[in-house]
Amino acid sequence: MFQPGLKNVTAVQTKLSNIDGDQGRLSYRGKEVQQLVEGYSFEEVAYFLLYEEFPDPITKEEFESKLKDYRSLPDYMERILLELPIDMEIMDVLRTLISSHHIKHDVEIEESALRLIAVIPTIISYQYRRMNHLPFLKPDKSLNHVENFIYMLNEETNHIHAKILETYLILTMEHGLNASTFAARVTISTESDLVSAITSAIGTMKGPLHGGAPSGVIELLEEIETKDNICEIIHKKLRNKERIMGFGHRVYKTIDPRAEALNINPMLFTAIFSSSRIVGWCAHAIEQMSNNTIFRPNAMYIGK
């Protein structure tokens, strides 16, 4: 059987997410995403995807502490960054810096995942500020993951902006076997390392048919009207299990209404998307390695 692009071909079994496109519903490990948005933090949902359970208070504190410890960019990675062209696109910088991240092979895959999840916002913010001729802002351990990301980008943060961004990051953490997730699973299926798998995913994400065309929908923007309405409208749609158009999907070609509420520069859209989806990439890599079979589809020869 030949299916271009493997469309509608089931290639893996997963416990990570279930997508009901007809009903506009998304769940992570059996939990409806609106429950996760309303009841849990970025860190708690990330832990849930990586470890199959929610952390107890002590484990949660340890997990958050590790994420804070791993935010800082190693000196050698900062030197690499400074050698790259100042106008290099953020996704290209992200791909290059992540590929250079030295994580020893004896480090467990879950621990490697934490290091990569933690450092991505730092890379993004450093290159963004560099492109705008602004000094780097070092990570602030007094702030949580989302608050620190906003601070490192803008030199300020507030509760409303942090909640909007956290909602977005949770909603886009995981979405089945999309192109970048498939790339990560293919790479890790060769028993390569997680850094290589995430580098593959980032390279795939930047393509304009996937994450490279940040999305938005005019009807949703018209309904929102102003940034003051975005929280109320998005949460109302989640509670009513309505389909929220434009959230990280490839078919929309204009601006992203979540980022427009936050007044985020369009050059950051795909990078911020990647900073959440890396949790799903890592969770899929872990799942792949738990019962691994290398991907090796056939090719149909049509030459003479």
PDB file of C-alpha atoms in Angstrom:
ATOM      1  CA  MET A   1       0.000   0.000   0.000  1.00  0.00           C
ATOM      2  CA  PHE A   2       1.289   3.458  -0.939  1.00  0.00           C
ATOM      3  CA  GLN A   3       0.208   6.503   1.041  1.00  0.00           C
ATOM      4  CA  PRO A   4       1.999   9.777   0.154  1.00  0.00           C
ATOM      5  CA  GLY A   5       3.406  11.312   3.303  1.00  0.00           C
ATOM      6  CA  LEU A   6       2.167   8.265   5.277  1.00  0.00           C
ATOM      7  CA  LYS A   7      -1.151  10.096   5.683  1.00  0.00           C
ATOM      8  CA  ASN A   8      -3.710   8.091   7.685  1.00  0.00           C
ATOM      9  CA  VAL A   9      -1.148   5.345   8.295  1.00  0.00           C
ATOM     10  CA  THR A  10      -0.948   4.373  11.973  1.00  0.00           C
ATOM     11  CA  ALA A  11       2.739   4.137  12.832  1.00  0.00           C
ATOM     12  CA  VAL A  12       2.784   4.141  16.643  1.00  0.00           C
ATOM     13  CA  GLN A  13       0.666   3.428  19.676  1.00  0.00           C
ATOM     14  CA  THR A  14       0.749   6.204  22.253  1.00  0.00           C
ATOM     15  CA  LYS A  15      -0.627   7.034  25.682  1.00  0.00           C
ATOM     16  CA  LEU A  16       0.375  10.682  25.441  1.00  0.00           C
ATOM     17  CA  SER A  17      -2.506  12.473  23.714  1.00  0.00           C
ATOM     18  CA  ASN A  18      -5.812  11.878  22.048  1.00  0.00           C
ATOM     19  CA  ILE A  19      -7.138  14.271  19.401  1.00  0.00           C
ATOM     20  CA  ASP A  20     -10.821  14.351  18.503  1.00  0.00           C
ATOM     21  CA  GLY A  21     -10.851  16.740  15.570  1.00  0.00           C
ATOM     22  CA  ASP A  22     -14.582  16.460  14.972  1.00  0.00           C
ATOM     23  CA  GLN A  23     -15.429  17.464  18.535  1.00  0.00           C
ATOM     24  CA  GLY A  24     -12.509  19.863  18.899  1.00  0.00           C
ATOM     25  CA  ARG A  25     -11.226  17.972  21.939  1.00  0.00           C
ATOM     26  CA  LEU A  26      -7.688  17.265  23.082  1.00  0.00           C
ATOM     27  CA  SER A  27      -6.561  15.228  26.077  1.00  0.00           C
ATOM     28  CA  TYR A  28      -3.168  14.407  27.568  1.00  0.00           C
ATOM     29  CA  ARG A  29      -2.894  10.940  29.117  1.00  0.00           C
ATOM     30  CA  GLY A  30      -6.679  10.827  29.434  1.00  0.00           C
ATOM     31  CA  LYS A  31      -7.027  14.282  31.020  1.00  0.00           C
ATOM     32  CA  GLU A  32      -8.993  16.890  29.084  1.00  0.00           C
ATOM     33  CA  VAL A  33      -6.712  19.778  28.222  1.00  0.00           C
ATOM     34  CA  GLN A  34      -9.128  22.354  29.648  1.00  0.00           C
ATOM     35  CA  GLN A  35      -8.824  20.650  33.040  1.00  0.00           C
ATOM     36  CA  LEU A  36      -5.059  20.895  32.782  1.00  0.00           C
ATOM     37  CA  VAL A  37      -5.154  24.574  31.777  1.00  0.00           C
ATOM     38  CA  GLU A  38      -7.469  25.499  34.612  1.00  0.00           C
ATOM     39  CA  GLY A  39      -5.968  23.370  37.364  1.00  0.00           C
ATOM     40  CA  TYR A  40      -2.272  22.876  36.762  1.00  0.00           C
ATOM     41  CA  SER A  41       0.919  24.804  36.073  1.00  0.00           C
ATOM     42  CA  PHE A  42       3.276  24.436  33.111  1.00  0.00           C
ATOM     43  CA  GLU A  43       5.679  22.492  35.322  1.00  0.00           C
ATOM     44  CA  GLU A  44       2.986  20.102  36.574  1.00  0.00           C
ATOM     45  CA  VAL A  45       1.670  19.322  33.085  1.00  0.00           C
ATOM     46  CA  ALA A  46       5.210  18.836  31.767  1.00  0.00           C
ATOM     47  CA  TYR A  47       5.907  16.395  34.600  1.00  0.00           C
ATOM     48  CA  PHE A  48       2.636  14.597  33.860  1.00  0.00           C
ATOM     49  CA  LEU A  49       3.559  14.094  30.206  1.00  0.00           C
ATOM     50  CA  LEU A  50       7.101  12.977  30.987  1.00  0.00           C
ATOM     51  CA  TYR A  51       6.438  10.716  33.980  1.00  0.00           C
ATOM     52  CA  GLU A  52       2.810   9.536  33.515  1.00  0.00           C
ATOM     53  CA  GLU A  53       1.655  10.985  36.854  1.00  0.00           C
ATOM     54  CA  PHE A  54       1.360  14.291  38.634  1.00  0.00           C
ATOM     55  CA  PRO A  55       4.096  15.130  41.134  1.00  0.00           C
ATOM     56  CA  ASP A  56       3.533  15.184  44.861  1.00  0.00           C
ATOM     57  CA  PRO A  57       4.524  18.455  46.582  1.00  0.00           C
ATOM     58  CA  ILE A  58       8.106  17.358  47.319  1.00  0.00           C
ATOM     59  CA  THR A  59       8.664  15.961  43.831  1.00  0.00           C
ATOM     60  CA  LYS A  60       7.111  19.086  42.311  1.00  0.00           C
ATOM     61  CA  GLU A  61       9.537  21.292  44.220  1.00  0.00           C
ATOM     62  CA  GLU A  62      12.499  19.150  43.125  1.00  0.00           C
ATOM     63  CA  PHE A  63      11.323  19.211  39.495  1.00  0.00           C
ATOM     64  CA  GLU A  64      10.895  22.985  39.498  1.00  0.00           C
ATOM     65  CA  SER A  65      14.297  23.417  41.132  1.00  0.00           C
ATOM     66  CA  LYS A  66      15.998  21.354  38.446  1.00  0.00           C
ATOM     67  CA  LEU A  67      14.320  23.348  35.680  1.00  0.00           C
ATOM     68  CA  LYS A  68      15.614  26.536  37.298  1.00  0.00           C
ATOM     69  CA  ASP A  69      19.132  25.111  37.636  1.00  0.00           C
ATOM     70  CA  TYR A  70      19.239  24.071  33.986  1.00  0.00           C
ATOM     71  CA  ARG A  71      18.109  27.448  32.583  1.00  0.00           C
ATOM     72  CA  SER A  72      21.577  28.950  32.429  1.00  0.00           C
ATOM     73  CA  LEU A  73      23.381  28.732  29.109  1.00  0.00           C
ATOM     74  CA  PRO A  74      26.789  27.055  29.461  1.00  0.00           C
ATOM     75  CA  ASP A  75      29.681  29.377  28.617  1.00  0.00           C
ATOM     76  CA  TYR A  76      30.667  27.433  25.503  1.00  0.00           C
ATOM     77  CA  MET A  77      27.095  27.671  24.140  1.00  0.00           C
ATOM     78  CA  GLU A  78      27.048  31.409  24.757  1.00  0.00           C
ATOM     79  CA  ARG A  79      30.341  31.732  22.856  1.00  0.00           C
ATOM     80  CA  ILE A  80      28.840  29.785  19.950  1.00  0.00           C
ATOM     81  CA  LEU A  81      25.821  32.066  19.979  1.00  0.00           C
ATOM     82  CA  LEU A  82      27.978  35.182  19.820  1.00  0.00           C
ATOM     83  CA  GLU A  83      29.825  33.792  16.803  1.00  0.00           C
ATOM     84  CA  LEU A  84      26.611  33.312  14.819  1.00  0.00           C
ATOM     85  CA  PRO A  85      25.297  36.081  12.528  1.00  0.00           C
ATOM     86  CA  ILE A  86      23.328  38.576  14.582  1.00  0.00           C
ATOM     87  CA  ASP A  87      20.436  38.454  12.098  1.00  0.00           C
ATOM     88  CA  MET A  88      20.272  34.646  12.020  1.00  0.00           C
ATOM     89  CA  GLU A  89      16.670  33.484  12.439  1.00  0.00           C
ATOM     90  CA  ILE A  90      15.820  32.369  15.952  1.00  0.00           C
ATOM     91  CA  MET A  91      14.810  28.857  14.879  1.00  0.00           C
ATOM     92  CA  ASP A  92      18.157  28.422  13.132  1.00  0.00           C
ATOM     93  CA  VAL A  93      19.970  29.577  16.255  1.00  0.00           C
ATOM     94  CA  LEU A  94      17.827  27.271  18.364  1.00  0.00           C
ATOM     95  CA  ARG A  95      18.656  24.293  16.139  1.00  0.00           C
ATOM     96  CA  THR A  96      22.384  25.109  16.231  1.00  0.00           C
ATOM     97  CA  LEU A  97      22.607  25.728  19.982  1.00  0.00           C
ATOM     98  CA  ILE A  98      20.549  22.686  20.941  1.00  0.00           C
ATOM     99  CA  SER A  99      22.705  20.483  18.724  1.00  0.00           C
ATOM    100  CA  SER A 100      25.763  21.759  20.593  1.00  0.00           C
ATOM    101  CA  HIS A 101      24.347  20.994  24.035  1.00  0.00           C
ATOM    102  CA  HIS A 102      26.740  18.541  25.682  1.00  0.00           C
ATOM    103  CA  ILE A 103      24.798  16.022  27.726  1.00  0.00           C
ATOM    104  CA  LYS A 104      26.775  12.941  28.724  1.00  0.00           C
ATOM    105  CA  HIS A 105      25.523   9.646  27.368  1.00  0.00           C
ATOM    106  CA  ASP A 106      25.122   8.139  30.838  1.00  0.00           C
ATOM    107  CA  VAL A 107      22.519  10.770  31.794  1.00  0.00           C
ATOM    108  CA  GLU A 108      19.026   9.268  31.874  1.00  0.00           C
ATOM    109  CA  ILE A 109      16.722  10.373  29.075  1.00  0.00           C
ATOM    110  CA  GLU A 110      14.255  12.014  31.493  1.00  0.00           C
ATOM    111  CA  GLU A 111      17.046  14.098  32.991  1.00  0.00           C
ATOM    112  CA  SER A 112      18.248  15.072  29.512  1.00  0.00           C
ATOM    113  CA  ALA A 113      14.694  16.164  28.744  1.00  0.00           C
ATOM    114  CA  LEU A 114      14.652  18.530  31.736  1.00  0.00           C
ATOM    115  CA  ARG A 115      17.896  20.156  30.627  1.00  0.00           C
ATOM    116  CA  LEU A 116      16.601  20.774  27.106  1.00  0.00           C
ATOM    117  CA  ILE A 117      13.174  22.018  28.208  1.00  0.00           C
ATOM    118  CA  ALA A 118      14.793  24.425  30.659  1.00  0.00           C
ATOM    119  CA  VAL A 119      17.400  25.928  28.332  1.00  0.00           C
ATOM    120  CA  ILE A 120      15.230  26.590  25.259  1.00  0.00           C
ATOM    121  CA  PRO A 121      13.643  29.828  26.606  1.00  0.00           C
ATOM    122  CA  THR A 122      17.124  31.142  27.423  1.00  0.00           C
ATOM    123  CA  ILE A 123      18.383  30.511  23.888  1.00  0.00           C
ATOM    124  CA  ILE A 124      15.284  32.124  22.389  1.00  0.00           C
ATOM    125  CA  SER A 125      15.436  35.203  24.593  1.00  0.00           C
ATOM    126  CA  TYR A 126      19.181  35.681  24.147  1.00  0.00           C
ATOM    127  CA  GLN A 127      18.975  35.646  20.359  1.00  0.00           C
ATOM    128  CA  TYR A 128      15.859  37.830  20.341  1.00  0.00           C
ATOM    129  CA  ARG A 129      17.513  40.462  22.496  1.00  0.00           C
ATOM    130  CA  ARG A 130      20.729  40.180  20.498  1.00  0.00           C
ATOM    131  CA  MET A 131      18.838  40.829  17.254  1.00  0.00           C
ATOM    132  CA  ASN A 132      17.324  43.914  18.877  1.00  0.00           C
ATOM    133  CA  HIS A 133      20.689  45.140  20.238  1.00  0.00           C
ATOM    134  CA  LEU A 134      19.622  44.619  23.834  1.00  0.00           C
ATOM    135  CA  PRO A 135      21.754  43.143  26.623  1.00  0.00           C
ATOM    136  CA  PHE A 136      21.113  39.581  27.743  1.00  0.00           C
ATOM    137  CA  LEU A 137      19.061  39.066  30.891  1.00  0.00           C
ATOM    138  CA  LYS A 138      20.215  36.184  33.063  1.00  0.00           C
ATOM    139  CA  PRO A 139      17.568  33.728  34.285  1.00  0.00           C
ATOM    140  CA  ASP A 140      15.815  34.693  37.503  1.00  0.00           C
ATOM    141  CA  LYS A 141      15.413  31.738  39.875  1.00  0.00           C
ATOM    142  CA  SER A 142      12.753  33.562  41.868  1.00  0.00           C
ATOM    143  CA  LEU A 143      10.387  33.229  38.891  1.00  0.00           C
ATOM    144  CA  ASN A 144       8.645  30.133  37.579  1.00  0.00           C
ATOM    145  CA  HIS A 145       9.269  28.781  34.079  1.00  0.00           C
ATOM    146  CA  VAL A 146       6.750  30.985  32.257  1.00  0.00           C
ATOM    147  CA  GLU A 147       7.347  34.150  34.273  1.00  0.00           C
ATOM    148  CA  ASN A 148      11.084  33.833  33.729  1.00  0.00           C
ATOM    149  CA  PHE A 149      10.607  33.399  29.973  1.00  0.00           C
ATOM    150  CA  ILE A 150       8.606  36.627  29.743  1.00  0.00           C
ATOM    151  CA  TYR A 151      11.122  38.438  31.951  1.00  0.00           C
ATOM    152  CA  MET A 152      14.093  37.335  29.847  1.00  0.00           C
ATOM    153  CA  LEU A 153      12.359  38.553  26.696  1.00  0.00           C
ATOM    154  CA  ASN A 154      10.960  41.856  27.926  1.00  0.00           C
ATOM    155  CA  GLU A 155      12.719  42.716  31.195  1.00  0.00           C
ATOM    156  CA  GLU A 156       9.388  42.676  32.977  1.00  0.00           C
ATOM    157  CA  THR A 157       6.564  40.272  33.708  1.00  0.00           C
ATOM    158  CA  ASN A 158       3.080  40.362  35.155  1.00  0.00           C
ATOM    159  CA  HIS A 159       0.578  37.797  36.324  1.00  0.00           C
ATOM    160  CA  ILE A 160      -1.910  38.276  33.464  1.00  0.00           C
ATOM    161  CA  HIS A 161       0.688  37.935  30.714  1.00  0.00           C
ATOM    162  CA  ALA A 162       2.202  34.930  32.457  1.00  0.00           C
ATOM    163  CA  LYS A 163      -1.191  33.212  32.696  1.00  0.00           C
ATOM    164  CA  ILE A 164      -1.973  33.839  29.028  1.00  0.00           C
ATOM    165  CA  LEU A 165       1.383  32.463  27.952  1.00  0.00           C
ATOM    166  CA  GLU A 166       1.111  29.503  30.330  1.00  0.00           C
ATOM    167  CA  THR A 167      -2.285  28.648  28.839  1.00  0.00           C
ATOM    168  CA  TYR A 168      -0.781  28.725  25.366  1.00  0.00           C
ATOM    169  CA  LEU A 169       2.219  26.616  26.346  1.00  0.00           C
ATOM    170  CA  ILE A 170       0.054  23.947  27.964  1.00  0.00           C
ATOM    171  CA  LEU A 171      -2.313  23.846  24.977  1.00  0.00           C
ATOM    172  CA  THR A 172       0.564  23.326  22.540  1.00  0.00           C
ATOM    173  CA  MET A 173       2.744  20.908  24.538  1.00  0.00           C
ATOM    174  CA  GLU A 174       1.547  17.810  22.738  1.00  0.00           C
ATOM    175  CA  HIS A 175      -0.484  17.035  19.620  1.00  0.00           C
ATOM    176  CA  GLY A 176      -0.067  13.473  18.448  1.00  0.00           C
ATOM    177  CA  LEU A 177       2.234  12.276  15.694  1.00  0.00           C
ATOM    178  CA  ASN A 178       2.724  15.590  13.909  1.00  0.00           C
ATOM    179  CA  ALA A 179       5.697  16.072  11.599  1.00  0.00           C
ATOM    180  CA  SER A 180       8.202  17.313  14.186  1.00  0.00           C
ATOM    181  CA  THR A 181       7.180  14.683  16.746  1.00  0.00           C
ATOM    182  CA  PHE A 182       7.522  11.996  14.084  1.00  0.00           C
ATOM    183  CA  ALA A 183      10.996  13.315  13.257  1.00  0.00           C
ATOM    184  CA  ALA A 184      11.982  13.044  16.923  1.00  0.00           C
ATOM    185  CA  ARG A 185      10.658   9.496  17.171  1.00  0.00           C
ATOM    186  CA  VAL A 186      12.383   8.411  13.959  1.00  0.00           C
ATOM    187  CA  THR A 187      15.720   9.739  15.216  1.00  0.00           C
ATOM    188  CA  ILE A 188      15.450   8.240  18.701  1.00  0.00           C
ATOM    189  CA  SER A 189      14.306   4.921  17.187  1.00  0.00           C
ATOM    190  CA  THR A 190      17.832   4.465  15.852  1.00  0.00           C
ATOM    191  CA  GLU A 191      18.998   4.550  19.502  1.00  0.00           C
ATOM    192  CA  SER A 192      20.524   7.962  18.925  1.00  0.00           C
ATOM    193  CA  ASP A 193      20.540  10.485  21.783  1.00  0.00           C
ATOM    194  CA  LEU A 194      17.819  12.902  22.844  1.00  0.00           C
ATOM    195  CA  VAL A 195      19.786  15.982  21.728  1.00  0.00           C
ATOM    196  CA  SER A 196      19.849  14.575  18.193  1.00  0.00           C
ATOM    197  CA  ALA A 197      16.140  13.758  18.329  1.00  0.00           C
ATOM    198  CA  ILE A 198      15.212  17.270  19.481  1.00  0.00           C
ATOM    199  CA  THR A 199      17.506  18.812  16.858  1.00  0.00           C
ATOM    200  CA  SER A 200      15.637  16.796  14.215  1.00  0.00           C
ATOM    201  CA  ALA A 201      12.317  18.009  15.611  1.00  0.00           C
ATOM    202  CA  ILE A 202      13.390  21.662  15.604  1.00  0.00           C
ATOM    203  CA  GLY A 203      14.572  21.393  12.002  1.00  0.00           C
ATOM    204  CA  THR A 204      11.180  19.976  11.086  1.00  0.00           C
ATOM    205  CA  MET A 205       9.213  22.500  13.124  1.00  0.00           C
ATOM    206  CA  LYS A 206      10.696  25.478  11.263  1.00  0.00           C
ATOM    207  CA  GLY A 207       9.260  24.349   7.940  1.00  0.00           C
ATOM    208  CA  PRO A 208       6.417  26.553   6.625  1.00  0.00           C
ATOM    209  CA  LEU A 209       4.059  23.571   6.289  1.00  0.00           C
ATOM    210  CA  HIS A 210       4.376  22.837  10.005  1.00  0.00           C
ATOM    211  CA  GLY A 211       5.347  25.287  12.763  1.00  0.00           C
ATOM    212  CA  GLY A 212       6.929  27.827  10.439  1.00  0.00           C
ATOM    213  CA  ALA A 213       3.634  29.481   9.526  1.00  0.00           C
ATOM    214  CA  PRO A 214       2.330  30.866  12.860  1.00  0.00           C
ATOM    215  CA  SER A 215      -1.421  30.910  12.717  1.00  0.00           C
ATOM    216  CA  GLY A 216      -4.392  33.009  13.564  1.00  0.00           C
ATOM    217  CA  VAL A 217      -8.030  33.283  12.614  1.00  0.00           C
ATOM    218  CA  ILE A 218      -9.808  36.537  11.799  1.00  0.00           C
ATOM    219  CA  GLU A 219     -13.101  35.434  13.372  1.00  0.00           C
ATOM    220  CA  LEU A 220     -11.415  34.668  16.674  1.00  0.00           C
ATOM    221  CA  LEU A 221      -9.537  37.973  16.601  1.00  0.00           C
ATOM    222  CA  GLU A 222     -12.808  39.811  15.915  1.00  0.00           C
ATOM    223  CA  GLU A 223     -14.444  38.020  18.823  1.00  0.00           C
ATOM    224  CA  ILE A 224     -11.570  38.852  21.145  1.00  0.00           C
ATOM    225  CA  GLU A 225     -11.322  42.482  19.917  1.00  0.00           C
ATOM    226  CA  THR A 226      -8.888  43.557  22.635  1.00  0.00           C
ATOM    227  CA  LYS A 227      -6.213  41.834  24.704  1.00  0.00           C
ATOM    228  CA  ASP A 228      -8.305  42.402  27.842  1.00  0.00           C
ATOM    229  CA  ASN A 229     -10.850  39.849  26.568  1.00  0.00           C
ATOM    230  CA  ILE A 230      -8.531  37.010  25.617  1.00  0.00           C
ATOM    231  CA  CYS A 231      -8.421  35.145  28.953  1.00  0.00           C
ATOM    232  CA  GLU A 232     -12.194  35.205  29.404  1.00  0.00           C
ATOM    233  CA  ILE A 233     -12.956  34.090  25.839  1.00  0.00           C
ATOM    234  CA  ILE A 234     -10.345  31.328  25.683  1.00  0.00           C
ATOM    235  CA  HIS A 235     -11.331  29.879  29.062  1.00  0.00           C
ATOM    236  CA  LYS A 236     -15.029  30.085  28.181  1.00  0.00           C
ATOM    237  CA  LYS A 237     -14.406  28.124  24.968  1.00  0.00           C
ATOM    238  CA  LEU A 238     -12.396  25.544  26.875  1.00  0.00           C
ATOM    239  CA  ARG A 239     -15.149  25.095  29.463  1.00  0.00           C
ATOM    240  CA  ASN A 240     -17.765  24.740  26.696  1.00  0.00           C
ATOM    241  CA  LYS A 241     -15.491  22.306  24.817  1.00  0.00           C
ATOM    242  CA  GLU A 242     -15.584  24.540  21.767  1.00  0.00           C
ATOM    243  CA  ARG A 243     -13.005  24.305  19.042  1.00  0.00           C
ATOM    244  CA  ILE A 244     -10.422  27.081  19.388  1.00  0.00           C
ATOM    245  CA  MET A 245      -9.243  27.828  15.903  1.00  0.00           C
ATOM    246  CA  GLY A 246      -5.675  28.733  15.099  1.00  0.00           C
ATOM    247  CA  PHE A 247      -3.969  27.165  18.102  1.00  0.00           C
ATOM    248  CA  GLY A 248      -0.765  25.861  16.589  1.00  0.00           C
ATOM    249  CA  HIS A 249      -2.344  24.265  13.525  1.00  0.00           C
ATOM    250  CA  ARG A 250      -0.702  24.237  10.130  1.00  0.00           C
ATOM    251  CA  VAL A 251      -3.681  25.411   8.058  1.00  0.00           C
ATOM    252  CA  TYR A 252      -3.782  28.999   9.294  1.00  0.00           C
ATOM    253  CA  LYS A 253      -1.425  31.445   7.633  1.00  0.00           C
ATOM    254  CA  THR A 254      -1.586  34.778   9.482  1.00  0.00           C
ATOM    255  CA  ILE A 255      -0.808  35.955  13.010  1.00  0.00           C
ATOM    256  CA  ASP A 256      -1.282  33.948  16.184  1.00  0.00           C
ATOM    257  CA  PRO A 257      -4.033  35.488  18.358  1.00  0.00           C
ATOM    258  CA  ARG A 258      -2.427  34.131  21.544  1.00  0.00           C
ATOM    259  CA  ALA A 259       0.823  35.946  20.817  1.00  0.00           C
ATOM    260  CA  GLU A 260      -1.051  39.119  19.627  1.00  0.00           C
ATOM    261  CA  ALA A 261      -2.592  39.432  23.059  1.00  0.00           C
ATOM    262  CA  LEU A 262       0.792  39.378  24.541  1.00  0.00           C
ATOM    263  CA  ASN A 263       2.241  41.839  22.015  1.00  0.00           C
ATOM    264  CA  ILE A 264       4.895  39.316  20.948  1.00  0.00           C
ATOM    265  CA  ASN A 265       7.067  40.014  17.922  1.00  0.00           C
ATOM    266  CA  PRO A 266       6.154  37.683  15.010  1.00  0.00           C
ATOM    267  CA  MET A 267       9.772  36.496  14.799  1.00  0.00           C
ATOM    268  CA  LEU A 268       9.148  34.699  18.109  1.00  0.00           C
ATOM    269  CA  PHE A 269       5.995  32.787  17.183  1.00  0.00           C
ATOM    270  CA  THR A 270       7.521  29.491  16.006  1.00  0.00           C
ATOM    271  CA  ALA A 271      10.251  29.573  18.633  1.00  0.00           C
ATOM    272  CA  ILE A 272       7.759  29.992  21.472  1.00  0.00           C
ATOM    273  CA  PHE A 273       5.663  27.193  19.958  1.00  0.00           C
ATOM    274  CA  SER A 274       8.800  25.038  20.041  1.00  0.00           C
ATOM    275  CA  SER A 275       9.456  25.932  23.680  1.00  0.00           C
ATOM    276  CA  SER A 276       6.209  24.180  24.610  1.00  0.00           C
ATOM    277  CA  ARG A 277       6.191  21.364  22.058  1.00  0.00           C
ATOM    278  CA  ILE A 278       9.628  20.215  23.248  1.00  0.00           C
ATOM    279  CA  VAL A 279       7.812  18.651  26.201  1.00  0.00           C
ATOM    280  CA  GLY A 280       5.798  16.504  23.796  1.00  0.00           C
ATOM    281  CA  TRP A 281       8.886  15.710  21.711  1.00  0.00           C
ATOM    282  CA  CYS A 282      10.731  14.506  24.802  1.00  0.00           C
ATOM    283  CA  ALA A 283       7.742  12.523  26.068  1.00  0.00           C
ATOM    284  CA  HIS A 284       7.412  10.808  22.685  1.00  0.00           C
ATOM    285  CA  ALA A 285      11.134  10.006  22.629  1.00  0.00           C
ATOM    286  CA  ILE A 286      10.829   8.438  26.080  1.00  0.00           C
ATOM    287  CA  GLU A 287       7.770   6.477  24.988  1.00  0.00           C
ATOM    288  CA  GLN A 288       9.517   5.323  21.806  1.00  0.00           C
ATOM    289  CA  MET A 289      12.507   4.011  23.743  1.00  0.00           C
ATOM    290  CA  SER A 290      10.272   2.119  26.164  1.00  0.00           C
ATOM    291  CA  ASN A 291       9.232  -0.270  23.370  1.00  0.00           C
ATOM    292  CA  ASN A 292      11.449   0.559  20.441  1.00  0.00           C
ATOM    293  CA  THR A 293      11.267  -0.550  16.834  1.00  0.00           C
ATOM    294  CA  ILE A 294      13.313   1.372  14.300  1.00  0.00           C
ATOM    295  CA  PHE A 295      11.240   3.141  11.648  1.00  0.00           C
ATOM    296  CA  ARG A 296      11.942   1.649   8.227  1.00  0.00           C
ATOM    297  CA  PRO A 297       9.072   2.178   5.755  1.00  0.00           C
ATOM    298  CA  ASN A 298       9.346   0.970   2.206  1.00  0.00           C
ATOM    299  CA  ALA A 299       9.863   3.098  -0.885  1.00  0.00           C
ATOM    300  CA  MET A 300       8.072   2.256  -4.147  1.00  0.00           C
ATOM    301  CA  TYR A 301      10.465   2.407  -7.101  1.00  0.00           C
ATOM    302  CA  ILE A 302       8.865   4.161 -10.093  1.00  0.00           C
ATOM    303  CA  GLY A 303      11.907   4.619 -12.303  1.00  0.00           C
ATOM    304  CA  LYS A 304      12.774   2.717 -15.471  1.00  0.00           C
TER     305      LYS A 304
END
